[in-house]
Amino acid sequence: MATLTQKFHGLLQHPLEPLFLPKNDGTLFYDLPERFLTSRYSPIGQNLANRFGPNSPASSQVSNDTGVPPTVVTIKDLDELPDLTFATWIKRRDSFSLFNPEHRKAAGKLTKLFLDQPNADRLVDVAAYARDRLNAPLFQYALSVALLHRPDTKSVSVPSLLHLFPDQFIDPAAQVRMMEEGSIVLDENRMPIPIPMNYTATDAEPEQRMAFFREDIGVNLHHWHWHLVYPASGPPDVVRKDRRGELFYYMHQQLLARYQIDRYAQGLGRIEPLANLREPVREAYYPKLLRTSNNRTFCPRYPGMTISDVARSADRLEVRIADIESWLPRVLEAIDAGFAVSDDGVRVPLDETRGIDVLGNILERSAISINRNLYGDVHNMGHVLLAFIHDPRGTYLESSGVMGGVATAMRDPIFYRWHKFIDNIFLRNKARLAPYTMAELSNSNVTLEALETQLDRAGGAVNSFVTFWQRSQVDLRAGIDFSAAGSAFVSFTHLQCAPFVYRLRINSTARSNRQDTVRIFLLPRQNEQGRPLSFEDRRLLAIELDSFRVNLRPGMNNIVRQSSNSSVTIPFERTFGNVEQANAGNAQSRFCGCGWPAHMLLPKGNANGVEFDLFAMVSRFEDDNANVNYDENAGCDDSYAFCGLRDRVYPSRRAMGFPFDRRASNGVRSVADFVAPYKNMRLATVTLRFMNTIIDRPTN
Amino acid sequence: MATLTQKFHGLLQHPLEPLFLPKNDGTLFYDLPERFLTSRYSPIGQNLANRFGPNSPASSQVSNDTGVPPTVVTIKDLDELPDLTFATWIKRRDSFSLFNPEHRKAAGKLTKLFLDQPNADRLVDVAAYARDRLNAPLFQYALSVALLHRPDTKSVSVPSLLHLFPDQFIDPAAQVRMMEEGSIVLDENRMPIPIPMNYTATDAEPEQRMAFFREDIGVNLHHWHWHLVYPASGPPDVVRKDRRGELFYYMHQQLLARYQIDRYAQGLGRIEPLANLREPVREAYYPKLLRTSNNRTFCPRYPGMTISDVARSADRLEVRIADIESWLPRVLEAIDAGFAVSDDGVRVPLDETRGIDVLGNILERSAISINRNLYGDVHNMGHVLLAFIHDPRGTYLESSGVMGGVATAMRDPIFYRWHKFIDNIFLRNKARLAPYTMAELSNSNVTLEALETQLDRAGGAVNSFVTFWQRSQVDLRAGIDFSAAGSAFVSFTHLQCAPFVYRLRINSTARSNRQDTVRIFLLPRQNEQGRPLSFEDRRLLAIELDSFRVNLRPGMNNIVRQSSNSSVTIPFERTFGNVEQANAGNAQSRFCGCGWPAHMLLPKGNANGVEFDLFAMVSRFEDDNANVNYDENAGCDDSYAFCGLRDRVYPSRRAMGFPFDRRASNGVRSVADFVAPYKNMRLATVTLRFMNTIIDRPTN
């Protein structure tokens, strides 16, 4: 009997292989009612059952070879077949974009259809009917959101998108070589197909220095899974989550800060916000990515192209630059006036507690924006305009560029310019807020006596970070359609940092045990020319490395914290875990793919070594406490910084980014000034050096 | 024992499937010396032999199913393995372009290596060694040229490129659906995958009205096979063919005239010659084509892009606009001066007999240009500049656009603007030549009493042509790598004309039987606004429909000529015939793919009906006769108009395009004036009507 996880993972695998084909490498079968077969296959239904069903020669061959008996999922017919016309206008093999409001609407309705099913098994039946009739990414997205939000499918982990649509993450040139390797070489002899580090440009393009960041598979998976956990539209209880608007602001602000820090380290200047949509876009980007569903490429943007209004009837999509230009002044006016106006005319203050959250939903825009007509849909529509710069009217039948996909947008340099423009709007609101008071920043109970880091190996260097290239492998068999059975490994090279520990000596003057929160940030010192950054610049570029609750006994406490426990990141296995592991019900492979990839915890830095200020603070738990229980070492609770906690409020009452989310009081000229008055804060100078060597990840 | 044809066709099939995999649907095996396996496969050679060799379970399964015993080609080891480094720098899965001089040089050397082999069987052994080490299209091109030119491989037909690299001709979206159909449906149940007529643009793009012409598979195959039969570089006896320079001029002049005629009929204006390479290129083109070897797309050219110098070190390619701008004035000077200067300083007259041939080799440029340094390489380098407009320095690691491939260039509207510019240079030379004299045009022996056409069916309309859309199917299994065994049909829609006959009544006043040549042209009357064209315009747009030798008895001769016998075209089966037929040694499927596709014999016209002047002339054989024997109904002799005759001189001493290749004498204001003085000429008004219906080609 198939487990619930197996049933759903079989539905999610090999998206464009019809459901009647065996799944899980030939060991999982769906016994479908005849009328569930699509029009192409129903006339030859019996023939297909004989050849691909659980009793076919091929399947007995597999069970003999693998010793795994066939598992059959019997799909029950439905009294009434659901009307799917709200979504079938998006063709099965065409592109799907969450930035397209009409695609989002169709996804929202499909999610609702899945959420409304009385029980998980009926959901399996309905999904089995819908699957081969619908656009594949649309089906995957809606089913994944439903699995994440239905109470009765909590145990079902959502496989990483990498394993469902590898074509959104890897060089398509690798896929044809995987096809050759898989067709010719026996599984045990197969070699992983290497994905080159630089396949979108040479170093004659300065921006290519940031390709390691923009094209990192983990970073793009994080972005996809964030928008999966925090959908901008869909049924209200799926969208309305605690401080989701603020999370939209904070997650993007942090990835921009990380991006900018490494631009400086690679000798590249400040991100120029895309403030004028009518100017030619200087940066080019040639994604190379290919949608294997219809062999259509994500079109390149050539140097100096100019955006024009999008009017694509086939996509039911119409976006005017003038619309964005009319929404923006109203958002700025709301910020400068200190309040926004809801669609029932109520003034909603953009204050220090909820202001940024309200603004986040307004700007993204999410379905819970307080006034969708007045403030429009700035961020999403910017993505659309940029995504179709090469075919704004659909005249040339091209699909969107990478800016049109949540899983691909971060690959494009323009993503950062557009999001910097959005980020500046948030910062405009933050700039109106008063600096934190002494009371808010101090913690009279403690003194942070010492702060240092140490590489986590015998005699590891102190206050010294090391980064390098790591070559890892991942088996993508679940996402390659109509390929040979067995493994389909690729190897890819990504940034990695040597594991380290923080060592903090905290002296607690409280008479009894107390809990406090340790917050750790990294602040850059210099720009790309080696010139010192102002404190204001440094504050805005402070990147959160970790924040965790610490139990303090009275007196001296020696806290040692592993870098791998960061509340910002998720471990490599969670980013890249594959469906097979999930099928084996392996708890460790619990899939919440949302979380900054651990291998990108630290900026890359460079070979000369980059100096940073490591900042630590022990903040008062009484002000932090959001009365929520979570266990960092279980399930998805280990990456709340960017992803919050599933079905619970954000675990800290403070503003996200505290204490650096607010301007400092006037006298503060440097980070040393900022720290000086507070015993519960401390700085350490750390040097980050990049070693330009490739080290193979140990395959366990 | 495998026939020579089977041996070579096995080498040419499934270009990216290693040679040790069975060919011909699992019935043809190459038994290779161990050291012939490439480095990836030699370590597992024995395992591969067991699984894929003639004695493998899979092969006995095939011979049981098909009743065809396995055919084994035993490849003999070579005393000395050839050094292939002159070509291995072009990576196996990368793009290959005959417009790249360094690629052409490598192809020339490989062709020479193949030509130099002492016998055909040794060529099979050398080719078997080279195949999996070399760039696939490069290998195919060189082996095809060698097969066409070796005396001992005359019997081996070169399969149509469509069956070796279908990805250069069809919508790649069809390929993923072919993969699904092939993987799931038994051969006898398989349905052809339809290729839509308009997959590169909607009709919001006016130029899309000519997509039926530009993207016609037959037209592009003709262009490829022309350059295969008339390579611009390679061993001298491969390049130096009778009047190949003039053929370069004439074949392109005729396809431009056909293109222009149909532009007028579709309401599009005159082709604007691409005279200034520094101006933005107005026309956009989004090819959609995908190189399945490395999943890299042929990049689109967006509206208004500007050409820049190409400097691509990885392709060993450097082309400056300034170079073309310096070669051109020298070519024009040579024309205006009436002579060109060879590289040993000799003045070569650009006269009426050889001038255009010399100019053709100068402008293409072919290896037999009389002065490569002085006159450069105008036409090819124009292709290169346009082909890399999107990535002139290789900064973004993109391959060439369609203008970089001989099999794909005609898909792009800019091909016609560039070739019109080149054509105008040829016309400048033609304009210097004196009009034909009465003696040259007349044929005192005959009077062409009557001329008409009739649709070739009972009661067929007279002087009335009908065109329509025809849907045909072709099995592309030989070119789809690592796909399921069995058929892989696509259906595609193309122009077709209802078959018709010419009826000529020729009265011969000679006392005995005599032979003369009938030449038939179609002349448009109006431009796109319905305004009458000048005679000079009409003359330059006269398209050759047919020319054939006719045996005249004394007195009245009633000549009936089938449209399908045209000396300009080759039948559908020759354009689209597939490798299997060739393997069956089926004489009918003799492959000379060079020849305008029969289904494009007539322009499309339009639904309102377009009036043309049908011009016929019976020219004096004594002036035509080039003393060469050929039989229209045998081998490749049926399409000499554009392709000449294999290993023989061009079968007419007249200038190609006679009598319309020269300006008329001053008094001639109309085609009626032109014909009036000559009893051996005649006009008929014909109306060409397009029926916008799709008719399925009868599958025999």
mmCIF file of N, CA and C in Angstrom, chain A residues 18 20 40-41 47-48 51-52 93 171-173 176-177 179-181 183-186 189 191 198-202 205 286 288 290 292-296 299-300 302 305 390 394-398 482, chain B residues 18 20 40-41 47-48 51-52 93 171-173 176 179-181 183-186 189 191 198-202 205 286 288 290 292-296 299-300 302 305 390 394-398 482:
data_model
loop_
_atom_site.group_PDB
_atom_site.id
_atom_site.type_symbol
_atom_site.label_atom_id
_atom_site.label_comp_id
_atom_site.label_asym_id
_atom_site.label_seq_id
_atom_site.Cartn_x
_atom_site.Cartn_y
_atom_site.Cartn_z
ATOM 1 N N PRO A 18 3.036 11.152 -18.719
ATOM 2 C CA PRO A 18 1.663 10.898 -18.229
ATOM 3 C C PRO A 18 1.651 9.979 -16.998
ATOM 4 N N PHE A 20 -0.006 7.441 -16.236
ATOM 5 C CA PHE A 20 -0.100 5.975 -16.376
ATOM 6 C C PHE A 20 1.288 5.329 -16.556
ATOM 7 N N ARG A 40 -5.662 11.877 -26.176
ATOM 8 C CA ARG A 40 -4.661 11.190 -27.007
ATOM 9 C C ARG A 40 -4.555 9.716 -26.629
ATOM 10 N N TYR A 41 -4.674 9.416 -25.330
ATOM 11 C CA TYR A 41 -4.327 8.064 -24.861
ATOM 12 C C TYR A 41 -5.546 7.174 -24.577
ATOM 13 N N ASN A 47 -3.968 -1.073 -24.299
ATOM 14 C CA ASN A 47 -2.595 -1.341 -24.771
ATOM 15 C C ASN A 47 -1.576 -0.735 -23.814
ATOM 16 N N LEU A 48 -1.859 0.485 -23.359
ATOM 17 C CA LEU A 48 -0.921 1.150 -22.444
ATOM 18 C C LEU A 48 -0.868 0.395 -21.117
ATOM 19 N N ARG A 51 1.246 -2.604 -21.359
ATOM 20 C CA ARG A 51 2.695 -2.368 -21.521
ATOM 21 C C ARG A 51 3.317 -1.638 -20.349
ATOM 22 N N PHE A 52 2.506 -0.819 -19.671
ATOM 23 C CA PHE A 52 3.130 0.006 -18.612
ATOM 24 C C PHE A 52 2.528 -0.284 -17.231
ATOM 25 N N ARG A 93 2.199 22.487 -22.193
ATOM 26 C CA ARG A 93 3.665 22.562 -22.346
ATOM 27 C C ARG A 93 4.169 24.007 -22.430
ATOM 28 N N ASP A 171 22.316 24.121 -16.817
ATOM 29 C CA ASP A 171 22.690 24.362 -18.214
ATOM 30 C C ASP A 171 22.078 23.253 -19.072
ATOM 31 N N PRO A 172 21.208 23.642 -20.029
ATOM 32 C CA PRO A 172 20.542 22.603 -20.824
ATOM 33 C C PRO A 172 21.517 21.743 -21.631
ATOM 34 N N ALA A 173 22.729 22.253 -21.838
ATOM 35 C CA ALA A 173 23.720 21.435 -22.568
ATOM 36 C C ALA A 173 24.007 20.164 -21.768
ATOM 37 N N VAL A 176 21.422 17.092 -22.609
ATOM 38 C CA VAL A 176 21.587 16.181 -23.747
ATOM 39 C C VAL A 176 22.720 15.190 -23.474
ATOM 40 N N ARG A 177 23.695 15.618 -22.660
ATOM 41 C CA ARG A 177 24.781 14.672 -22.346
ATOM 42 C C ARG A 177 24.309 13.668 -21.289
ATOM 43 N N MET A 179 21.340 12.534 -21.316
ATOM 44 C CA MET A 179 20.562 11.603 -22.144
ATOM 45 C C MET A 179 21.505 10.550 -22.747
ATOM 46 N N GLU A 180 22.673 11.013 -23.247
ATOM 47 C CA GLU A 180 23.638 10.064 -23.844
ATOM 48 C C GLU A 180 24.140 9.108 -22.756
ATOM 49 N N GLU A 181 24.565 9.669 -21.626
ATOM 50 C CA GLU A 181 25.125 8.828 -20.548
ATOM 51 C C GLU A 181 24.070 7.813 -20.072
ATOM 52 N N SER A 183 21.445 6.671 -21.699
ATOM 53 C CA SER A 183 21.021 5.700 -22.729
ATOM 54 C C SER A 183 22.082 4.627 -22.948
ATOM 55 N N ILE A 184 23.325 4.982 -22.665
ATOM 56 C CA ILE A 184 24.409 4.069 -23.077
ATOM 57 C C ILE A 184 25.026 3.342 -21.891
ATOM 58 N N VAL A 185 25.250 4.072 -20.779
ATOM 59 C CA VAL A 185 26.086 3.485 -19.714
ATOM 60 C C VAL A 185 25.190 2.862 -18.632
ATOM 61 N N LEU A 186 25.577 1.668 -18.208
ATOM 62 C CA LEU A 186 24.838 1.028 -17.106
ATOM 63 C C LEU A 186 24.912 1.914 -15.866
ATOM 64 N N ASN A 189 28.002 2.319 -13.843
ATOM 65 C CA ASN A 189 29.192 2.928 -14.501
ATOM 66 C C ASN A 189 28.988 4.408 -14.811
ATOM 67 N N MET A 191 28.741 8.337 -15.029
ATOM 68 C CA MET A 191 29.504 9.449 -14.453
ATOM 69 C C MET A 191 28.595 10.681 -14.419
ATOM 70 N N ASN A 198 30.846 28.729 -15.666
ATOM 71 C CA ASN A 198 30.522 29.928 -16.463
ATOM 72 C C ASN A 198 29.990 29.500 -17.827
ATOM 73 N N TYR A 199 28.678 29.382 -17.921
ATOM 74 C CA TYR A 199 28.147 29.031 -19.246
ATOM 75 C C TYR A 199 27.238 30.133 -19.812
ATOM 76 N N THR A 200 27.138 31.253 -19.072
ATOM 77 C CA THR A 200 26.269 32.317 -19.612
ATOM 78 C C THR A 200 27.081 33.514 -20.102
ATOM 79 N N ALA A 201 28.360 33.591 -19.701
ATOM 80 C CA ALA A 201 29.187 34.693 -20.215
ATOM 81 C C ALA A 201 30.643 34.419 -19.834
ATOM 82 N N THR A 202 31.545 35.073 -20.519
ATOM 83 C CA THR A 202 32.971 34.987 -20.150
ATOM 84 C C THR A 202 33.267 36.132 -19.181
ATOM 85 N N GLU A 205 32.631 40.035 -19.496
ATOM 86 C CA GLU A 205 31.431 40.690 -18.947
ATOM 87 C C GLU A 205 31.626 40.820 -17.435
ATOM 88 N N TYR A 286 22.076 36.649 -20.892
ATOM 89 C CA TYR A 286 21.817 35.555 -21.851
ATOM 90 C C TYR A 286 21.662 34.274 -21.027
ATOM 91 N N LYS A 288 20.560 31.143 -21.336
ATOM 92 C CA LYS A 288 20.816 29.791 -21.862
ATOM 93 C C LYS A 288 19.744 28.784 -21.418
ATOM 94 N N LEU A 290 16.505 26.540 -20.880
ATOM 95 C CA LEU A 290 15.585 26.048 -21.910
ATOM 96 C C LEU A 290 14.429 25.343 -21.226
ATOM 97 N N THR A 292 12.263 22.534 -21.171
ATOM 98 C CA THR A 292 12.250 21.260 -21.918
ATOM 99 C C THR A 292 10.807 20.850 -22.260
ATOM 100 N N SER A 293 9.804 21.508 -21.654
ATOM 101 C CA SER A 293 8.410 21.129 -21.981
ATOM 102 C C SER A 293 8.100 21.456 -23.436
ATOM 103 N N ASN A 294 8.653 22.589 -23.913
ATOM 104 C CA ASN A 294 8.373 22.914 -25.328
ATOM 105 C C ASN A 294 9.622 23.391 -26.067
ATOM 106 N N ASN A 295 10.790 23.091 -25.461
ATOM 107 C CA ASN A 295 12.071 23.442 -26.128
ATOM 108 C C ASN A 295 12.148 24.922 -26.492
ATOM 109 N N ARG A 296 11.481 25.755 -25.734
ATOM 110 C CA ARG A 296 11.579 27.204 -25.924
ATOM 111 C C ARG A 296 12.548 27.759 -24.879
ATOM 112 N N CYS A 299 14.367 33.824 -23.316
ATOM 113 C CA CYS A 299 15.054 34.717 -24.249
ATOM 114 C C CYS A 299 16.088 35.612 -23.567
ATOM 115 N N PRO A 300 17.186 35.888 -24.261
ATOM 116 C CA PRO A 300 18.189 36.813 -23.707
ATOM 117 C C PRO A 300 17.707 38.262 -23.802
ATOM 118 N N TYR A 302 19.506 41.713 -24.682
ATOM 119 C CA TYR A 302 20.766 42.212 -25.231
ATOM 120 C C TYR A 302 21.089 43.569 -24.595
ATOM 121 N N MET A 305 18.682 47.418 -24.311
ATOM 122 C CA MET A 305 17.289 47.316 -24.786
ATOM 123 C C MET A 305 16.392 48.184 -23.909
ATOM 124 N N HIS A 390 11.777 41.534 -24.727
ATOM 125 C CA HIS A 390 12.156 41.056 -26.073
ATOM 126 C C HIS A 390 10.938 40.757 -26.949
ATOM 127 N N GLY A 394 3.997 39.836 -27.858
ATOM 128 C CA GLY A 394 3.769 38.431 -28.229
ATOM 129 C C GLY A 394 3.825 38.226 -29.727
ATOM 130 N N THR A 395 4.253 39.268 -30.453
ATOM 131 C CA THR A 395 4.301 39.169 -31.918
ATOM 132 C C THR A 395 5.175 38.004 -32.359
ATOM 133 N N TYR A 396 6.226 37.729 -31.562
ATOM 134 C CA TYR A 396 7.185 36.712 -32.033
ATOM 135 C C TYR A 396 7.020 35.394 -31.275
ATOM 136 N N LEU A 397 5.865 35.238 -30.585
ATOM 137 C CA LEU A 397 5.521 33.939 -29.978
ATOM 138 C C LEU A 397 6.609 33.436 -29.042
ATOM 139 N N GLU A 398 7.298 34.401 -28.379
ATOM 140 C CA GLU A 398 8.337 33.982 -27.429
ATOM 141 C C GLU A 398 7.751 33.975 -26.009
ATOM 142 N N PHE A 482 11.117 11.006 -19.959
ATOM 143 C CA PHE A 482 11.398 10.038 -21.033
ATOM 144 C C PHE A 482 12.889 9.733 -21.140
ATOM 145 N N PRO B 18 26.895 7.430 -30.463
ATOM 146 C CA PRO B 18 28.179 6.804 -30.827
ATOM 147 C C PRO B 18 27.994 5.641 -31.805
ATOM 148 N N PHE B 20 29.122 2.715 -31.911
ATOM 149 C CA PHE B 20 28.939 1.336 -31.425
ATOM 150 C C PHE B 20 27.469 1.026 -31.125
ATOM 151 N N ARG B 40 35.723 8.283 -23.167
ATOM 152 C CA ARG B 40 34.631 8.021 -22.234
ATOM 153 C C ARG B 40 34.250 6.549 -22.256
ATOM 154 N N TYR B 41 34.282 5.902 -23.459
ATOM 155 C CA TYR B 41 33.687 4.566 -23.597
ATOM 156 C C TYR B 41 34.708 3.425 -23.636
ATOM 157 N N ASN B 47 31.602 -4.186 -21.955
ATOM 158 C CA ASN B 47 30.210 -4.082 -21.479
ATOM 159 C C ASN B 47 29.299 -3.548 -22.570
ATOM 160 N N LEU B 48 29.794 -2.559 -23.312
ATOM 161 C CA LEU B 48 28.983 -1.953 -24.383
ATOM 162 C C LEU B 48 28.758 -2.978 -25.494
ATOM 163 N N ARG B 51 26.120 -5.393 -24.578
ATOM 164 C CA ARG B 51 24.743 -4.866 -24.505
ATOM 165 C C ARG B 51 24.234 -4.329 -25.833
ATOM 166 N N PHE B 52 25.162 -3.857 -26.665
ATOM 167 C CA PHE B 52 24.708 -3.203 -27.906
ATOM 168 C C PHE B 52 25.201 -3.917 -29.171
ATOM 169 N N ARG B 93 29.916 18.895 -29.779
ATOM 170 C CA ARG B 93 28.500 19.285 -29.693
ATOM 171 C C ARG B 93 28.276 20.771 -29.962
ATOM 172 N N ASP B 171 10.345 22.921 -35.889
ATOM 173 C CA ASP B 171 10.056 23.562 -34.601
ATOM 174 C C ASP B 171 10.466 22.593 -33.483
ATOM 175 N N PRO B 172 11.419 23.018 -32.621
ATOM 176 C CA PRO B 172 11.899 22.100 -31.576
ATOM 177 C C PRO B 172 10.788 21.664 -30.616
ATOM 178 N N ALA B 173 9.710 22.428 -30.559
ATOM 179 C CA ALA B 173 8.595 22.014 -29.681
ATOM 180 C C ALA B 173 8.056 20.668 -30.163
ATOM 181 N N VAL B 176 10.054 17.456 -28.544
ATOM 182 C CA VAL B 176 9.747 16.892 -27.220
ATOM 183 C C VAL B 176 8.441 16.088 -27.289
ATOM 184 N N MET B 179 9.216 12.779 -28.713
ATOM 185 C CA MET B 179 9.838 11.946 -27.678
ATOM 186 C C MET B 179 8.734 11.272 -26.853
ATOM 187 N N GLU B 180 7.688 12.057 -26.505
ATOM 188 C CA GLU B 180 6.577 11.473 -25.723
ATOM 189 C C GLU B 180 5.878 10.391 -26.556
ATOM 190 N N GLU B 181 5.534 10.747 -27.802
ATOM 191 C CA GLU B 181 4.798 9.787 -28.650
ATOM 192 C C GLU B 181 5.635 8.511 -28.844
ATOM 193 N N SER B 183 8.039 7.307 -26.937
ATOM 194 C CA SER B 183 8.289 6.555 -25.696
ATOM 195 C C SER B 183 7.060 5.786 -25.241
ATOM 196 N N ILE B 184 5.887 6.295 -25.632
ATOM 197 C CA ILE B 184 4.660 5.727 -25.042
ATOM 198 C C ILE B 184 3.889 4.862 -26.026
ATOM 199 N N VAL B 185 3.792 5.312 -27.286
ATOM 200 C CA VAL B 185 2.839 4.654 -28.196
ATOM 201 C C VAL B 185 3.568 3.638 -29.099
ATOM 202 N N LEU B 186 2.955 2.481 -29.230
ATOM 203 C CA LEU B 186 3.537 1.472 -30.121
ATOM 204 C C LEU B 186 3.605 2.028 -31.545
ATOM 205 N N ASN B 189 0.614 2.529 -33.666
ATOM 206 C CA ASN B 189 -0.435 3.480 -33.204
ATOM 207 C C ASN B 189 0.040 4.933 -33.250
ATOM 208 N N MET B 191 1.033 8.668 -33.986
ATOM 209 C CA MET B 191 0.482 9.731 -34.823
ATOM 210 C C MET B 191 1.611 10.733 -35.140
ATOM 211 N N ASN B 198 2.804 28.664 -38.299
ATOM 212 C CA ASN B 198 3.379 29.930 -37.805
ATOM 213 C C ASN B 198 3.844 29.747 -36.373
ATOM 214 N N TYR B 199 5.125 29.418 -36.211
ATOM 215 C CA TYR B 199 5.609 29.290 -34.833
ATOM 216 C C TYR B 199 6.709 30.294 -34.527
ATOM 217 N N THR B 200 7.006 31.175 -35.508
ATOM 218 C CA THR B 200 8.068 32.157 -35.205
ATOM 219 C C THR B 200 7.513 33.571 -35.038
ATOM 220 N N ALA B 201 6.271 33.783 -35.488
ATOM 221 C CA ALA B 201 5.670 35.111 -35.274
ATOM 222 C C ALA B 201 4.183 35.031 -35.619
ATOM 223 N N THR B 202 3.435 35.991 -35.124
ATOM 224 C CA THR B 202 2.012 36.099 -35.500
ATOM 225 C C THR B 202 1.917 37.018 -36.719
ATOM 226 N N GLU B 205 3.291 40.671 -37.335
ATOM 227 C CA GLU B 205 4.591 40.947 -37.985
ATOM 228 C C GLU B 205 4.393 40.744 -39.495
ATOM 229 N N TYR B 286 13.036 35.805 -34.914
ATOM 230 C CA TYR B 286 13.112 34.949 -33.719
ATOM 231 C C TYR B 286 13.007 33.503 -34.203
ATOM 232 N N LYS B 288 13.485 30.376 -33.136
ATOM 233 C CA LYS B 288 13.003 29.264 -32.306
ATOM 234 C C LYS B 288 13.851 27.988 -32.459
ATOM 235 N N LEU B 290 16.609 25.126 -32.366
ATOM 236 C CA LEU B 290 17.439 24.733 -31.236
ATOM 237 C C LEU B 290 18.426 23.680 -31.708
ATOM 238 N N THR B 292 20.012 20.589 -31.012
ATOM 239 C CA THR B 292 19.814 19.548 -29.990
ATOM 240 C C THR B 292 21.150 18.980 -29.533
ATOM 241 N N SER B 293 22.257 19.258 -30.252
ATOM 242 C CA SER B 293 23.561 18.717 -29.816
ATOM 243 C C SER B 293 23.950 19.312 -28.475
ATOM 244 N N ASN B 294 23.652 20.611 -28.282
ATOM 245 C CA ASN B 294 24.006 21.208 -26.975
ATOM 246 C C ASN B 294 22.876 22.067 -26.396
ATOM 247 N N ASN B 295 21.663 21.858 -26.961
ATOM 248 C CA ASN B 295 20.495 22.598 -26.433
ATOM 249 C C ASN B 295 20.709 24.113 -26.427
ATOM 250 N N ARG B 296 21.482 24.581 -27.357
ATOM 251 C CA ARG B 296 21.670 26.030 -27.520
ATOM 252 C C ARG B 296 20.799 26.496 -28.690
ATOM 253 N N CYS B 299 20.117 32.232 -31.697
ATOM 254 C CA CYS B 299 19.650 33.445 -31.021
ATOM 255 C C CYS B 299 18.791 34.326 -31.927
ATOM 256 N N PRO B 300 17.775 34.967 -31.338
ATOM 257 C CA PRO B 300 16.962 35.896 -32.128
ATOM 258 C C PRO B 300 17.701 37.207 -32.362
ATOM 259 N N TYR B 302 16.610 41.032 -32.372
ATOM 260 C CA TYR B 302 15.476 41.884 -31.991
ATOM 261 C C TYR B 302 15.398 43.078 -32.949
ATOM 262 N N MET B 305 18.498 46.226 -34.101
ATOM 263 C CA MET B 305 19.858 45.990 -33.577
ATOM 264 C C MET B 305 20.886 46.441 -34.613
ATOM 265 N N HIS B 390 24.173 39.422 -32.098
ATOM 266 C CA HIS B 390 23.734 39.369 -30.693
ATOM 267 C C HIS B 390 24.886 39.079 -29.731
ATOM 268 N N GLY B 394 31.542 37.083 -28.482
ATOM 269 C CA GLY B 394 31.523 35.796 -27.778
ATOM 270 C C GLY B 394 31.478 35.984 -26.278
ATOM 271 N N THR B 395 31.255 37.226 -25.832
ATOM 272 C CA THR B 395 31.230 37.490 -24.384
ATOM 273 C C THR B 395 30.162 36.662 -23.694
ATOM 274 N N TYR B 396 29.057 36.407 -24.419
ATOM 275 C CA TYR B 396 27.938 35.730 -23.748
ATOM 276 C C TYR B 396 27.825 34.265 -24.181
ATOM 277 N N LEU B 397 28.926 33.742 -24.787
ATOM 278 C CA LEU B 397 28.997 32.288 -25.058
ATOM 279 C C LEU B 397 27.810 31.782 -25.868
ATOM 280 N N GLU B 398 27.290 32.677 -26.751
ATOM 281 C CA GLU B 398 26.179 32.243 -27.595
ATOM 282 C C GLU B 398 26.721 31.783 -28.946
ATOM 283 N N PHE B 482 18.967 9.072 -29.433
ATOM 284 C CA PHE B 482 18.518 8.462 -28.164
ATOM 285 C C PHE B 482 17.002 8.477 -28.020
#
